Every structure is written in C-alpha cells, then in structure tokens.
Amino acid sequence: MLDDSKKTGLILGLLTAFYFLLVWQMDSESLWNPWIINFTWIPYFVFVYLGVKNYAERKPEAEFRDLVREGFLVYFIAQIVYYVFYYLLFFQIDPSLLELQAEIELQMLEETRGILGDERADEMRRSLEEGEASVSPGSLFRQFVPSLLPGFAIAALFALFVKKGEF
C-alpha cells in the first residue's frame, strides 16, 4: 500500500490532519503546544523514509536524486494536504481559532519579553494588535513554501543512507 510515493504522501497528510483534528476536538489551545506540534515529525520521518526505501527496492538502479525526489514527493503531498486542512479549520470550520492564536501569540510574547528586550517586544506587540502578523490565506502560502525545505533535507538524508545501504 505504501509502495507509491503519492499515496504515501496522501496518507501522511491525512494522518497529520486527523491528528490535529483530534487535538482541536479535545482542546483547541493545544494546537499551539510545541510538544504536540513536534510530535508530528515522527510520522513524517517514518513516511519519508518509507517513500525512499520502497522506491529504492522497486528500482535498485535509482540514482541519489531519484531517491530524494521520491522522498520529497511524500513530504510535499503531505504538506499540501496539511495546509488545505489548516485553511479549512481556521477559515471555514472554526474562525475563532484566529483570535485564539492572536491571544496565544501575545501571551508567548510576554513570556519571552526578557529574551527579546522591551523595545522589540513592544514592536511585535503593536504588529500583533494591528493584525499585521495575523494568519490569512496569503500568509499560509508564504508559510507553505519555506516549510518544504525540511522535507528536502529529510529526503536527502534518507536517500543518502538508503543509497549507501545503511538503512
């Protein structure tokens, strides 16, 4: 079932969306908990690895770049599914999450005031209060593009290990 990178990416994206849907149902504030967010890296590592490994088993003559491409494809499709889910959740299903996010960001800002310094913290507070840093469909796209970089790095790392026969 996970022998096709597109299917693997789709399954990973749906799994991630389902996970965050459960978190939202239990406690919407937990959507910003770093432990809950970072937990999603585990399936990403597993599924990208499976995408690379399965492709290498199907095509033993595959070059390094082919393996990277397949692993990245898994990550890319999963990210598309996740960001579509994120948009639907925040802009269609529960728009109150946008206000909650602003409150949580202000709270985090106050907690890190000592690290940032008063001047920088006040500047960031003003920008948050004026809505400059709020989430919008356009800002989601601007977040999506750089979110792909870790996927490339993870795919390249696993491709290297699989190509060398270490995994």
PDB file of C-alpha atoms in Angstrom, residues 45-157:
ATOM      1  CA  PHE A  45      10.332  10.835   9.262  1.00  0.00           C
ATOM      2  CA  VAL A  46       8.810   7.348   9.015  1.00  0.00           C
ATOM      3  CA  PHE A  47       6.774   8.010   5.871  1.00  0.00           C
ATOM      4  CA  VAL A  48       9.517   9.882   4.009  1.00  0.00           C
ATOM      5  CA  TYR A  49      11.901   7.046   4.851  1.00  0.00           C
ATOM      6  CA  LEU A  50       9.357   4.507   3.576  1.00  0.00           C
ATOM      7  CA  GLY A  51       8.945   6.501   0.373  1.00  0.00           C
ATOM      8  CA  VAL A  52      12.703   6.482  -0.247  1.00  0.00           C
ATOM      9  CA  LYS A  53      13.248   2.864   0.795  1.00  0.00           C
ATOM     10  CA  ASN A  54      10.325   1.454  -1.174  1.00  0.00           C
ATOM     11  CA  TYR A  55      11.382   3.301  -4.303  1.00  0.00           C
ATOM     12  CA  ALA A  56      14.946   2.009  -3.904  1.00  0.00           C
ATOM     13  CA  GLU A  57      13.619  -1.551  -3.571  1.00  0.00           C
ATOM     14  CA  ARG A  58      11.443  -1.195  -6.681  1.00  0.00           C
ATOM     15  CA  LYS A  59      14.227   0.426  -8.690  1.00  0.00           C
ATOM     16  CA  PRO A  60      17.635  -0.710  -7.414  1.00  0.00           C
ATOM     17  CA  GLU A  61      19.324   1.207 -10.246  1.00  0.00           C
ATOM     18  CA  ALA A  62      17.805   4.503  -8.994  1.00  0.00           C
ATOM     19  CA  GLU A  63      20.232   7.350  -8.549  1.00  0.00           C
ATOM     20  CA  PHE A  64      20.526   9.500  -5.444  1.00  0.00           C
ATOM     21  CA  ARG A  65      18.458  12.318  -6.966  1.00  0.00           C
ATOM     22  CA  ASP A  66      15.651   9.871  -7.812  1.00  0.00           C
ATOM     23  CA  LEU A  67      15.511   8.745  -4.197  1.00  0.00           C
ATOM     24  CA  VAL A  68      15.497  12.347  -2.967  1.00  0.00           C
ATOM     25  CA  ARG A  69      12.698  13.182  -5.395  1.00  0.00           C
ATOM     26  CA  GLU A  70      10.527  10.311  -4.168  1.00  0.00           C
ATOM     27  CA  GLY A  71      11.078  11.147  -0.504  1.00  0.00           C
ATOM     28  CA  PHE A  72      10.415  14.821  -1.139  1.00  0.00           C
ATOM     29  CA  LEU A  73       7.253  13.948  -3.074  1.00  0.00           C
ATOM     30  CA  VAL A  74       5.900  12.191   0.031  1.00  0.00           C
ATOM     31  CA  TYR A  75       6.652  15.273   2.133  1.00  0.00           C
ATOM     32  CA  PHE A  76       5.322  17.719  -0.474  1.00  0.00           C
ATOM     33  CA  ILE A  77       1.960  15.984  -0.860  1.00  0.00           C
ATOM     34  CA  ALA A  78       1.589  15.624   2.908  1.00  0.00           C
ATOM     35  CA  GLN A  79       2.257  19.349   3.323  1.00  0.00           C
ATOM     36  CA  ILE A  80      -0.331  20.240   0.680  1.00  0.00           C
ATOM     37  CA  VAL A  81      -2.949  18.143   2.479  1.00  0.00           C
ATOM     38  CA  TYR A  82      -1.971  19.617   5.854  1.00  0.00           C
ATOM     39  CA  TYR A  83      -2.114  23.225   4.650  1.00  0.00           C
ATOM     40  CA  VAL A  84      -5.502  22.679   2.977  1.00  0.00           C
ATOM     41  CA  PHE A  85      -6.728  21.205   6.266  1.00  0.00           C
ATOM     42  CA  TYR A  86      -5.226  24.135   8.194  1.00  0.00           C
ATOM     43  CA  TYR A  87      -7.013  26.604   5.909  1.00  0.00           C
ATOM     44  CA  LEU A  88     -10.335  24.783   6.261  1.00  0.00           C
ATOM     45  CA  LEU A  89     -10.025  24.509  10.038  1.00  0.00           C
ATOM     46  CA  PHE A  90      -9.015  28.138  10.647  1.00  0.00           C
ATOM     47  CA  PHE A  91     -11.046  29.899   7.970  1.00  0.00           C
ATOM     48  CA  GLN A  92     -14.121  27.716   7.455  1.00  0.00           C
ATOM     49  CA  ILE A  93     -14.735  25.334  10.355  1.00  0.00           C
ATOM     50  CA  ASP A  94     -13.624  27.404  13.373  1.00  0.00           C
ATOM     51  CA  PRO A  95     -12.606  31.008  12.591  1.00  0.00           C
ATOM     52  CA  SER A  96     -12.445  31.706  16.345  1.00  0.00           C
ATOM     53  CA  LEU A  97      -9.082  29.911  16.220  1.00  0.00           C
ATOM     54  CA  LEU A  98      -7.617  33.033  14.578  1.00  0.00           C
ATOM     55  CA  GLU A  99      -8.494  35.108  17.654  1.00  0.00           C
ATOM     56  CA  LEU A 100      -7.226  32.374  19.953  1.00  0.00           C
ATOM     57  CA  GLN A 101      -3.978  32.267  18.005  1.00  0.00           C
ATOM     58  CA  ALA A 102      -3.523  36.028  18.419  1.00  0.00           C
ATOM     59  CA  GLU A 103      -4.123  35.715  22.181  1.00  0.00           C
ATOM     60  CA  ILE A 104      -1.632  32.863  22.495  1.00  0.00           C
ATOM     61  CA  GLU A 105       0.963  34.751  20.443  1.00  0.00           C
ATOM     62  CA  LEU A 106       0.571  37.800  22.721  1.00  0.00           C
ATOM     63  CA  GLN A 107       0.932  35.572  25.774  1.00  0.00           C
ATOM     64  CA  MET A 108       4.086  33.958  24.337  1.00  0.00           C
ATOM     65  CA  LEU A 109       5.430  37.389  23.506  1.00  0.00           C
ATOM     66  CA  GLU A 110       5.073  38.493  27.119  1.00  0.00           C
ATOM     67  CA  GLU A 111       6.755  35.293  28.312  1.00  0.00           C
ATOM     68  CA  THR A 112       9.773  35.957  26.072  1.00  0.00           C
ATOM     69  CA  ARG A 113       9.996  39.698  26.760  1.00  0.00           C
ATOM     70  CA  GLY A 114      13.209  39.210  28.731  1.00  0.00           C
ATOM     71  CA  ILE A 115      14.873  37.486  25.787  1.00  0.00           C
ATOM     72  CA  LEU A 116      13.572  39.889  23.139  1.00  0.00           C
ATOM     73  CA  GLY A 117      14.064  43.097  25.052  1.00  0.00           C
ATOM     74  CA  ASP A 118      11.348  45.650  25.754  1.00  0.00           C
ATOM     75  CA  GLU A 119      11.739  47.611  22.534  1.00  0.00           C
ATOM     76  CA  ARG A 120      11.479  44.579  20.241  1.00  0.00           C
ATOM     77  CA  ALA A 121       8.668  43.057  22.338  1.00  0.00           C
ATOM     78  CA  ASP A 122       6.658  46.303  22.157  1.00  0.00           C
ATOM     79  CA  GLU A 123       7.191  46.486  18.403  1.00  0.00           C
ATOM     80  CA  MET A 124       5.997  42.898  17.968  1.00  0.00           C
ATOM     81  CA  ARG A 125       3.012  43.545  20.268  1.00  0.00           C
ATOM     82  CA  ARG A 126       1.940  46.525  18.157  1.00  0.00           C
ATOM     83  CA  SER A 127       2.199  44.487  14.976  1.00  0.00           C
ATOM     84  CA  LEU A 128       0.137  41.662  16.517  1.00  0.00           C
ATOM     85  CA  GLU A 129      -2.502  44.055  17.821  1.00  0.00           C
ATOM     86  CA  GLU A 130      -2.755  45.810  14.456  1.00  0.00           C
ATOM     87  CA  GLY A 131      -3.250  42.444  12.781  1.00  0.00           C
ATOM     88  CA  GLU A 132      -0.124  42.678  10.632  1.00  0.00           C
ATOM     89  CA  ALA A 133       1.045  39.244  11.719  1.00  0.00           C
ATOM     90  CA  SER A 134      -2.369  37.583  11.545  1.00  0.00           C
ATOM     91  CA  VAL A 135      -2.945  34.450   9.547  1.00  0.00           C
ATOM     92  CA  SER A 136      -4.515  34.916   6.136  1.00  0.00           C
ATOM     93  CA  PRO A 137      -4.813  32.631   3.119  1.00  0.00           C
ATOM     94  CA  GLY A 138      -1.885  34.516   1.566  1.00  0.00           C
ATOM     95  CA  SER A 139       0.233  34.144   4.680  1.00  0.00           C
ATOM     96  CA  LEU A 140      -0.441  30.408   4.634  1.00  0.00           C
ATOM     97  CA  PHE A 141       1.113  30.205   1.183  1.00  0.00           C
ATOM     98  CA  ARG A 142       4.097  32.212   2.432  1.00  0.00           C
ATOM     99  CA  GLN A 143       4.429  29.686   5.275  1.00  0.00           C
ATOM    100  CA  PHE A 144       3.972  26.699   2.974  1.00  0.00           C
ATOM    101  CA  VAL A 145       6.885  27.454   0.656  1.00  0.00           C
ATOM    102  CA  PRO A 146       9.624  27.570   3.347  1.00  0.00           C
ATOM    103  CA  SER A 147       8.019  24.589   5.104  1.00  0.00           C
ATOM    104  CA  LEU A 148       9.221  22.473   2.183  1.00  0.00           C
ATOM    105  CA  LEU A 149      12.915  22.956   2.982  1.00  0.00           C
ATOM    106  CA  PRO A 150      12.992  20.468   5.890  1.00  0.00           C
ATOM    107  CA  GLY A 151      11.292  17.921   3.631  1.00  0.00           C
ATOM    108  CA  PHE A 152      14.065  18.226   1.103  1.00  0.00           C
ATOM    109  CA  ALA A 153      16.707  17.843   3.819  1.00  0.00           C
ATOM    110  CA  ILE A 154      14.979  14.808   5.342  1.00  0.00           C
ATOM    111  CA  ALA A 155      14.543  13.176   1.930  1.00  0.00           C
ATOM    112  CA  ALA A 156      18.195  13.813   1.046  1.00  0.00           C
ATOM    113  CA  LEU A 157      19.387  12.379   4.354  1.00  0.00           C
TER     114      LEU A 157
END
